[in-house]
Short mmCIF file of C-alpha atoms in Angstrom, two decimals:
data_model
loop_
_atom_site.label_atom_id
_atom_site.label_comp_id
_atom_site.label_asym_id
_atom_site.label_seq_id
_atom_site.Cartn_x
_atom_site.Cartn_y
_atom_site.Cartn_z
CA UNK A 1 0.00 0.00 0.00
CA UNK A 2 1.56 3.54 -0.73
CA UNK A 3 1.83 5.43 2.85
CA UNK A 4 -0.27 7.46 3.90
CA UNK A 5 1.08 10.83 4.86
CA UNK A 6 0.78 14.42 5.61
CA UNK A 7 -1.48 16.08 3.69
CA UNK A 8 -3.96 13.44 3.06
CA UNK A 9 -7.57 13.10 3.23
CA UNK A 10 -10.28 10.48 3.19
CA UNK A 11 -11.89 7.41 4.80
CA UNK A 12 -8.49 5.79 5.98
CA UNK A 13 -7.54 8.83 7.27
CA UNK A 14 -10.90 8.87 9.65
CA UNK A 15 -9.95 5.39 10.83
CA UNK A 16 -6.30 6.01 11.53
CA UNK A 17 -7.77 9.28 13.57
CA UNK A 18 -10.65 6.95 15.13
CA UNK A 19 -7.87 4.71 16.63
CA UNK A 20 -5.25 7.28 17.77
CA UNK A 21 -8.24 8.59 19.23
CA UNK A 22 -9.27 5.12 21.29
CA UNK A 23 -5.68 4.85 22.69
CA UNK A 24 -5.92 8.38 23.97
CA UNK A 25 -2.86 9.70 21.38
CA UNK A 26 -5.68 11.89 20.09
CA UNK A 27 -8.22 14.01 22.00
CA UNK A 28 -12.14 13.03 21.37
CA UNK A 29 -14.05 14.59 19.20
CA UNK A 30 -14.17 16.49 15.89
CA UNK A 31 -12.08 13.35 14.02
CA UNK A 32 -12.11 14.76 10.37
CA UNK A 33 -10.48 13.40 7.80
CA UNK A 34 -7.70 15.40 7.06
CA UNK A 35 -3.57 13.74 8.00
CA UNK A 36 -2.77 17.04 10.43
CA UNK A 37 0.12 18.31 12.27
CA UNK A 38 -2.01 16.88 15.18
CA UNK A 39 -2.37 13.12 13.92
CA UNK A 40 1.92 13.24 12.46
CA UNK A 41 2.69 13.58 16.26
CA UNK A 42 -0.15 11.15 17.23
CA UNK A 43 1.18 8.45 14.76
CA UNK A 44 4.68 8.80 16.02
CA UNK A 45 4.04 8.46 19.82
CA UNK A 46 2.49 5.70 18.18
CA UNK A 47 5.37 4.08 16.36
CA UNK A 48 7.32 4.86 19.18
CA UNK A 49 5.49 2.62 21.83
CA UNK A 50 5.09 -0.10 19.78
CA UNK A 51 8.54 -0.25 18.04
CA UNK A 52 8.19 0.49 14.48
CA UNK A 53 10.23 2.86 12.38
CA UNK A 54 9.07 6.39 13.39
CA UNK A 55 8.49 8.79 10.17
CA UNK A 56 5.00 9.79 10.89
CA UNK A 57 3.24 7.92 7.90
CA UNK A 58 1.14 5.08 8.05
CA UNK A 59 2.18 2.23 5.75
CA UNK A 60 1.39 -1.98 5.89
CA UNK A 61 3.37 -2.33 9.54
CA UNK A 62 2.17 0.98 11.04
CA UNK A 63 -1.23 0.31 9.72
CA UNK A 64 -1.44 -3.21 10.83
CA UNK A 65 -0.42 -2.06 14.34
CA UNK A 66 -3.25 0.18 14.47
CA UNK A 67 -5.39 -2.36 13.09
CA UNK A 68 -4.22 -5.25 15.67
CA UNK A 69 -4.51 -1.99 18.68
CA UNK A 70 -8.66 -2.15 18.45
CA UNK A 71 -8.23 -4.94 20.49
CA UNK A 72 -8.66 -5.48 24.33
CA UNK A 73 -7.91 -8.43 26.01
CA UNK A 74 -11.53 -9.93 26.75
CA UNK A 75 -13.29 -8.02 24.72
CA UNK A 76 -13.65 -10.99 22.07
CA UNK A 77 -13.02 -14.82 22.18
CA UNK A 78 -9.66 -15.66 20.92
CA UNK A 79 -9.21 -19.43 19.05
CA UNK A 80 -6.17 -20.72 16.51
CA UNK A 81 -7.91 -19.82 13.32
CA UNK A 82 -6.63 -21.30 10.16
CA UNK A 83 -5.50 -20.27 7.69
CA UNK A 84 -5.55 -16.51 8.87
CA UNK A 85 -4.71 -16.11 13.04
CA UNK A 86 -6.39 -13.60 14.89
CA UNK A 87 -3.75 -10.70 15.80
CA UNK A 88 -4.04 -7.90 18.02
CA UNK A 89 -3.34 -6.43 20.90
CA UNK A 90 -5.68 -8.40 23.11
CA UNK A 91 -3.49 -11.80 21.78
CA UNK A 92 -0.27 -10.07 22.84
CA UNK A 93 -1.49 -9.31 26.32
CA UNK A 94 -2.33 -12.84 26.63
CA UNK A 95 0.77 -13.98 25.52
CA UNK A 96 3.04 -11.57 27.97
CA UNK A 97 -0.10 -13.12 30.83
CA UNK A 98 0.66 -16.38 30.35
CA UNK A 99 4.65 -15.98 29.71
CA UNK A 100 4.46 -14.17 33.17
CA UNK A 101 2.36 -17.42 34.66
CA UNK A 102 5.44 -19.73 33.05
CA UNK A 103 3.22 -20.76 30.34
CA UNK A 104 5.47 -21.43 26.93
CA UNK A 105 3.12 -19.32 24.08
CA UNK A 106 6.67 -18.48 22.75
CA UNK A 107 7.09 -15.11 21.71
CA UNK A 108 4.86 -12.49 22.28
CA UNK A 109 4.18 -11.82 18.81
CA UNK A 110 0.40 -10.86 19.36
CA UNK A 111 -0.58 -13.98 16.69
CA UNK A 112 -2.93 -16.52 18.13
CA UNK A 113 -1.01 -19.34 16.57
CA UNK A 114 -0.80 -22.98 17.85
CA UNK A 115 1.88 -22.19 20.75
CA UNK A 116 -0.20 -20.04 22.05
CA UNK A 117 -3.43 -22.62 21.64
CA UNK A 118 -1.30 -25.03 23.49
CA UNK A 119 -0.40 -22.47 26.39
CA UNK A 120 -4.03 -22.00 26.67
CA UNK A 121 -5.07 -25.61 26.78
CA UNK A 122 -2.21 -26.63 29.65
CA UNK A 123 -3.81 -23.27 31.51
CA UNK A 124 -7.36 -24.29 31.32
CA UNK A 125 -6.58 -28.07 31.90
CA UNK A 126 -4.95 -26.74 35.22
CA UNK A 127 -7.68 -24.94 36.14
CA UNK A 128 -9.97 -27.11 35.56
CA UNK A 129 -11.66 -25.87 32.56
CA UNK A 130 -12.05 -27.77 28.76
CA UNK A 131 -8.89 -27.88 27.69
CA UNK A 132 -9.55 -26.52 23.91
CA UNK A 133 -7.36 -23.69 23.60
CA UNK A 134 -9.82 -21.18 22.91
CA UNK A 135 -10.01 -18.26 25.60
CA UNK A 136 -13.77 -17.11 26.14
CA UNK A 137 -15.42 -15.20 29.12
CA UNK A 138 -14.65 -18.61 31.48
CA UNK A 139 -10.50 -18.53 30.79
CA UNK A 140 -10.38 -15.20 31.50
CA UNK A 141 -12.27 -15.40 34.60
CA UNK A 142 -9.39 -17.59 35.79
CA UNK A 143 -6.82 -15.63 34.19
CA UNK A 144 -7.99 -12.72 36.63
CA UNK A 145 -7.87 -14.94 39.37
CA UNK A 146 -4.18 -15.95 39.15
CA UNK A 147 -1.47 -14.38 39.76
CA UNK A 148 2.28 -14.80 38.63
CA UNK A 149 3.81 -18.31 39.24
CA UNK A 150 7.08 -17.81 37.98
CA UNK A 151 9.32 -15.40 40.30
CA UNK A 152 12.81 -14.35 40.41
CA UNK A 153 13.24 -13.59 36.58
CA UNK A 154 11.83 -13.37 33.23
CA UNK A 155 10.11 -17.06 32.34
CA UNK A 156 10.93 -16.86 28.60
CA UNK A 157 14.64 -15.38 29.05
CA UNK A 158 15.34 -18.57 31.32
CA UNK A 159 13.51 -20.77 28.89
CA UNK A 160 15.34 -19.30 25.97
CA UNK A 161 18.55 -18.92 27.80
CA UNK A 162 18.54 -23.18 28.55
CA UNK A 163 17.68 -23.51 25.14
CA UNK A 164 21.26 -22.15 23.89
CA UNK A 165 22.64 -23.99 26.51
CA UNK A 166 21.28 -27.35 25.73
CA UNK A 167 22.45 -26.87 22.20
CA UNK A 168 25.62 -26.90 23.26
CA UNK A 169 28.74 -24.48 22.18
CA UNK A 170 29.57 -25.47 18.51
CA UNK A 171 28.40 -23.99 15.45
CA UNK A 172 28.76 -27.06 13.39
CA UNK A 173 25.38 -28.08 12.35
CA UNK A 174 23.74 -25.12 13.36
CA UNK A 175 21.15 -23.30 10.19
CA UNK A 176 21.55 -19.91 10.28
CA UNK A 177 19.61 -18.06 7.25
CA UNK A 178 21.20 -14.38 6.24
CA UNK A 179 19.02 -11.84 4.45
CA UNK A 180 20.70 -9.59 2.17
CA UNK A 181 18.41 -6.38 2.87
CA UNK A 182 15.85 -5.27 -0.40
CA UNK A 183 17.04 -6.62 -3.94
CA UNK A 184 14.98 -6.81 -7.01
CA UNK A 185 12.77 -3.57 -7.56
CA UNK A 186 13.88 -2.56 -4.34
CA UNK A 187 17.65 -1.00 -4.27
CA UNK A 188 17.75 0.46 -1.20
CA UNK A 189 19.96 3.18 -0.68
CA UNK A 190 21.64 4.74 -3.58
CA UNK A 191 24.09 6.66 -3.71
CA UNK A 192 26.14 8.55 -6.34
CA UNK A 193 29.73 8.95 -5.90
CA UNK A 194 31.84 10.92 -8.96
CA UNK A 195 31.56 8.42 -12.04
CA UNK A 196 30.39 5.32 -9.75
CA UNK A 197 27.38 4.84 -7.74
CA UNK A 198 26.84 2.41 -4.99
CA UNK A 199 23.42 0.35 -3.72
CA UNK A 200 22.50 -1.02 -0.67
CA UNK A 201 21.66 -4.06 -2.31
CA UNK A 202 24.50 -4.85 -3.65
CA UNK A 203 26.78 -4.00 -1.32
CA UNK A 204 25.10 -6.09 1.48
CA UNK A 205 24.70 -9.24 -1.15
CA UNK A 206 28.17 -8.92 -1.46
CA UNK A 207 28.41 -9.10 2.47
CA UNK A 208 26.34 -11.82 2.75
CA UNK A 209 28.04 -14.14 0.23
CA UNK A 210 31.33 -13.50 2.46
CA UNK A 211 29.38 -14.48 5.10
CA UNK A 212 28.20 -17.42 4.00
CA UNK A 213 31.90 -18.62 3.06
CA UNK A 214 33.29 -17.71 6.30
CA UNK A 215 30.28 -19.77 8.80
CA UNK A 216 30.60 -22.84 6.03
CA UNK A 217 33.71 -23.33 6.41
CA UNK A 218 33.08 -23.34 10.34
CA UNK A 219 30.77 -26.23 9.59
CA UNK A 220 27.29 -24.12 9.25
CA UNK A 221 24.84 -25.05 7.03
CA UNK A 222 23.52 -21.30 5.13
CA UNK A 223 20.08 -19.88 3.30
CA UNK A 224 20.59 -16.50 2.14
CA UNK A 225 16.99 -15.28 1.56
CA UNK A 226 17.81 -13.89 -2.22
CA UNK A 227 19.90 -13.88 -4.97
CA UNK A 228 22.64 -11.28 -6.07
CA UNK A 229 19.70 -9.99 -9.50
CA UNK A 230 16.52 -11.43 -7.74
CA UNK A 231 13.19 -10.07 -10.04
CA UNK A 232 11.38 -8.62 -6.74
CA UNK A 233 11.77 -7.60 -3.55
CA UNK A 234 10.71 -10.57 -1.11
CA UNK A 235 8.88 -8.46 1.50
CA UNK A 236 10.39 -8.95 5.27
CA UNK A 237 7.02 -11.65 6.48
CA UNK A 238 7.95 -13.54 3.62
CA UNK A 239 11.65 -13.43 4.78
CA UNK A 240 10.65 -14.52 8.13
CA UNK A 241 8.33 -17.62 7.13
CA UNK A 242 11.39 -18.83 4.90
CA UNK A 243 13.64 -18.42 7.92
CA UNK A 244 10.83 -19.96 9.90
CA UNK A 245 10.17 -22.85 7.54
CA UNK A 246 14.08 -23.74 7.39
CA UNK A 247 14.24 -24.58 10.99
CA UNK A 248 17.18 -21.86 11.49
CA UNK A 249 19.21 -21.40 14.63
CA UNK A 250 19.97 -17.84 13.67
CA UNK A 251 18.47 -15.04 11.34
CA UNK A 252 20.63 -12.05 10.45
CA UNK A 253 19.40 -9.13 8.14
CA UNK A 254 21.94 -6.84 6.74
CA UNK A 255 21.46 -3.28 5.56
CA UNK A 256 23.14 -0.07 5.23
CA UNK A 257 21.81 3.21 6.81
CA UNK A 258 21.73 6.92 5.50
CA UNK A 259 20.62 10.46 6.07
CA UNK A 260 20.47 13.93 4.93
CA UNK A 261 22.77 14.77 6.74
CA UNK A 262 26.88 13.41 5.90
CA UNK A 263 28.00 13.84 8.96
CA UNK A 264 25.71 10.96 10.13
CA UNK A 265 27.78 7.85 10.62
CA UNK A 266 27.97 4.29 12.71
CA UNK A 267 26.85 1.21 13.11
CA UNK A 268 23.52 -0.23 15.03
CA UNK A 269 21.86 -3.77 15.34
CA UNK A 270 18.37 -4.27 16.08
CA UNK A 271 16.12 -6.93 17.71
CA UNK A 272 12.63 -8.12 18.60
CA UNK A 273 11.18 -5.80 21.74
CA UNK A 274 8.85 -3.67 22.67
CA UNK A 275 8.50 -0.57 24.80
CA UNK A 276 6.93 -2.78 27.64
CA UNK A 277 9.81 -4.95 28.21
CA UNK A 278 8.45 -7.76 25.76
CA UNK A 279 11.53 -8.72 24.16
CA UNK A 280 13.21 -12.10 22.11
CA UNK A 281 16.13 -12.72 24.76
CA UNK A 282 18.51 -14.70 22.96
CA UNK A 283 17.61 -11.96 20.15
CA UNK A 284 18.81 -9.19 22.45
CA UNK A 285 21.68 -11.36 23.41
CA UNK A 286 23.03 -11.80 20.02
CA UNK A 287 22.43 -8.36 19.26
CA UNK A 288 24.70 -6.81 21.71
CA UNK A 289 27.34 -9.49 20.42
CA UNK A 290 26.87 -8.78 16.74
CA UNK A 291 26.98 -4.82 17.73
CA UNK A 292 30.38 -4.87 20.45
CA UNK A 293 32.16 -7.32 17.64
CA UNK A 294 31.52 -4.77 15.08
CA UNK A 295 32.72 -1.88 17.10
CA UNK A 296 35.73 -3.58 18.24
CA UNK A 297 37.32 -4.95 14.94
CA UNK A 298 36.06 -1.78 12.33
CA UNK A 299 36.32 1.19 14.51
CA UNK A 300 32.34 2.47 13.09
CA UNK A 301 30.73 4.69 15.48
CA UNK A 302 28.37 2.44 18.11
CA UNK A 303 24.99 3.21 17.85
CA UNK A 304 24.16 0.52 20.18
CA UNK A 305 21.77 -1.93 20.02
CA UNK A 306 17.81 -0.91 19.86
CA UNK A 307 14.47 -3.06 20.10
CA UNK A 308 12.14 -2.88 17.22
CA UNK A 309 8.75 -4.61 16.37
CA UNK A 310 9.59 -4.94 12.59
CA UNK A 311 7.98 -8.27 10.84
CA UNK A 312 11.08 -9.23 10.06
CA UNK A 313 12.05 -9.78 13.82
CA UNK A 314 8.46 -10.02 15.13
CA UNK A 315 7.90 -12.85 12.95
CA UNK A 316 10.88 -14.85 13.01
CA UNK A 317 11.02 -17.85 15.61
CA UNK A 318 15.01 -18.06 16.17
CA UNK A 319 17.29 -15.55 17.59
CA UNK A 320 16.93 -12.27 14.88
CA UNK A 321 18.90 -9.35 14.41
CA UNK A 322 19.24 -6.21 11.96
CA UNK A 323 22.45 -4.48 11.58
CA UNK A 324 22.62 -1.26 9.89
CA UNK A 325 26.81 -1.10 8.61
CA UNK A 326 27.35 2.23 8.26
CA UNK A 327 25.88 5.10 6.80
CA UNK A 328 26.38 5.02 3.09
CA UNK A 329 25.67 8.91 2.84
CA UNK A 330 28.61 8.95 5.05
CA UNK A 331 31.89 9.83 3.17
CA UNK A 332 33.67 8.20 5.52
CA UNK A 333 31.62 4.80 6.15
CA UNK A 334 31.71 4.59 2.34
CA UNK A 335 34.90 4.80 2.06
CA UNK A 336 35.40 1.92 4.28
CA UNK A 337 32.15 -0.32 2.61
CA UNK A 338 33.29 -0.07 -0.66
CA UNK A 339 36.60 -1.57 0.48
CA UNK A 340 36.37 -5.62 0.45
CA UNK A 341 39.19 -6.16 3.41
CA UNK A 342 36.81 -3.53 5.52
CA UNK A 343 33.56 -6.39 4.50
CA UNK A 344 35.52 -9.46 5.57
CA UNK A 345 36.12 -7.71 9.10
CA UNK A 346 32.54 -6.78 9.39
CA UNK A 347 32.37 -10.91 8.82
CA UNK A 348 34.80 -11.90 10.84
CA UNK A 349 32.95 -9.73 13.50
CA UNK A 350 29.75 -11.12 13.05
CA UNK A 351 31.11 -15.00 12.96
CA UNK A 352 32.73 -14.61 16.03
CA UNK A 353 29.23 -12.87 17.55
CA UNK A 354 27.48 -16.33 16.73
CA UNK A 355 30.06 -18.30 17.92
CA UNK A 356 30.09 -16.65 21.45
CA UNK A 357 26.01 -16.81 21.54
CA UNK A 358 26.32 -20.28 22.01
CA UNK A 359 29.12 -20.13 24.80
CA UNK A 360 27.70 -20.71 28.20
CA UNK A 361 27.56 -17.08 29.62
CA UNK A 362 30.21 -18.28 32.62
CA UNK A 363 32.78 -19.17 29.77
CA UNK A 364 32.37 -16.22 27.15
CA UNK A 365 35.69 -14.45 25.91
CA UNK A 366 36.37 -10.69 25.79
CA UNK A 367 35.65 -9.08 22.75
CA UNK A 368 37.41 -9.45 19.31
CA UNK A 369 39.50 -12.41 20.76
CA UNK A 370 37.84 -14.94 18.70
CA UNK A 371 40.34 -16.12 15.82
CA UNK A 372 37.83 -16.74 12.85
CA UNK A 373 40.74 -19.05 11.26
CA UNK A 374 40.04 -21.27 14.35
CA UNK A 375 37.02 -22.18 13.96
CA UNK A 376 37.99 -23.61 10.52
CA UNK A 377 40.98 -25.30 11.70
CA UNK A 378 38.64 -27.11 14.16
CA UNK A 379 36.29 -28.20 11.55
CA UNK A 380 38.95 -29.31 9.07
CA UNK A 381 40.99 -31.65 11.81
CA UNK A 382 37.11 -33.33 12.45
CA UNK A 383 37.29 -31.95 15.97
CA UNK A 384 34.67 -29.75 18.28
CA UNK A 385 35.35 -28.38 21.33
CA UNK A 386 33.17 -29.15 24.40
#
């Protein structure tokens, strides 16, 4: 759908009003139908809260958000539907209730999908109720009723957390899917620079193919999610589902950043979060490691590490992450992007990030002390270390 912005006027502009309005971003009364100054600042407190990209216009993420924030918990009956899941709001505040009770409805993704069902079900069947996953007027009842069972720390951080650990601390084996960011009709960034001129696309293609060599060769089986020429741009759910549909251990996105301004410059990695502490904590783990690595062996500005509620890390099942390499309106990132031995350091960085997710926390190593070469060696004598 093209965003809707600034300026505009009509029926979608009277709903996205209506629901600002119900969430108290907007005051009551005298809606209209016109995109203000007023409803720009509503729809960014908006994307704000709920971790989306914050521009002020309302396009297929922002305006499913605000279709999904209608909803209250209990103010309808929630069920797995098939083939198209009830989302909203109302599903993600059951989610974070029944994460909080030690309930595993995995993420808190706000789509009544069959986790979730089966969190339900093992509720109700405690409680006494029919166990048949769908929560009416009687689960909530007991939901109200109950408080938290699981103290001393977040439920799905520890459940995530002995996840990695049970995996144990090699990476041979392990599926991790890399998504070389837009492609197709989609170049990203562009950028003109005296007779040449440089694309996000390509330039992170060409990353990911380097990083595909470098976790091979430390026994990793790869997916990237496109092609160096694909015909489209595969849109970030459909990235997710492959990702999802692979099995993968880990999902990294890569991208370049810009601005209008030059002087704009750094690197940041992103994860799944929101503003109320809902967050993917192996996600946020791997995050800070992809985003320290970085730092340490390129010398790009840290932007640190920020949560997000993008599709591409709502949606995805395994440990996610976006990094943004640089600025490529930045003379001086550029200058380093364009420059293959500055890529295979921003690989090196990022292999050595994966590696030390799967370390038990007790036995990580400092940063940029991981010897990429090593990891091959081990793999080429037939060894793994325990």
């Amino acid at each position: 759908m093209r965003p809707i912005r600034p300026g505009d006027r009509g029926p979608a502009v009277t709903e996205i009003r209506n629901v600002l309005t119900s969430l108290e971003l907007l005051p009551s009364g005298g809606h209209g139908d016109e995109f203000d100054v007023e409803t720009e600042r509503a729809v960014r407190a908006f994307q704000q809260s709920r971790g989306l990209s914050v521009d002020g216009r309302v396009g297929a993420e922002t305006w499913q958000a605000l279709d999904a924030a209608r909803w209250r918990l209990g103010a309808r009956t929630l069920y797995h539907a098939v083939p198209d899941p009830l989302i909203g709001e109302d599903v993600r505040s059951l989610q974070e209730r029944l994460l909080e009770m030690g309930y595993d409805a995995g993420r808190a993704d706000a789509i009544y999908g069959i986790r979730t069902s089966r969190a339900v079900a093992q509720f109700q069947r405690e409680m006494g109720l029919k166990p048949d996953g769908t929560c009416g007027p009687h689960t909530m009842g007991a939901l109200r009723r109950l408080g938290r069972k699981v103290v001393g720390g977040r439920p799905q951080w520890l459940r995530e957390s002995d996840a990695i650990r049970q995996a144990g601390p090699t990476l041979v084996g392990r599926t991790v899917v890399i998504d070389p960011g837009h492609g197709g009709t989609d170049p990203g960034m562009v950028v003109p620079d005296g007779p040449l001129r440089w694309t996000e696309a390509d330039i992170v293609y060409d990353l990911a193919s380097r990083l595909e060599g470098r976790l091979a060769a430390a026994g990793v089986r790869v997916q990237l999610t496109r092609g160096p020429t694909p015909d489209t741009c595969l849109p970030d759910a459909d990235r997710a589902q492959l990702a999802n549909s692979l099995g993968a251990d880990v999902f990294i996105s890569l991208h370049t950043d810009g601005h209008a301004n030059p002087a704009a410059n750094g690197v940041a990695t992103y994860h799944y979060g929101t503003d109320n502490g809902v967050t993917s904590a192996t996600g946020e783990r791997l995050a800070g490691l992809v985003q320290r690595e970085i730092v340490a062996r390129t010398g790009l500005r840290d932007c640190c590490t920020h949560a997000k509620a993008w599709d591409l890390l709502r949606l995805t099942r395994m440990p996610a992450v976006r990094v943004e390499l640089g600025y490529l309106t930045s003379p001086e990132d550029r200058a380093r992007l364009v420059d293959p031995r500055f890529r295979d350091r921003v690989v090196e960085a990022i292999v050595a990030a994966v590696q030390r997710m799967y370390f038990p926390i007790e036995r990580d190593v400092p940063t940029g002390s991981i010897d990429v070469s090593e990891l091959r060696a081990i793999v080429a004598a037939g060894t793994v270390v325990d």
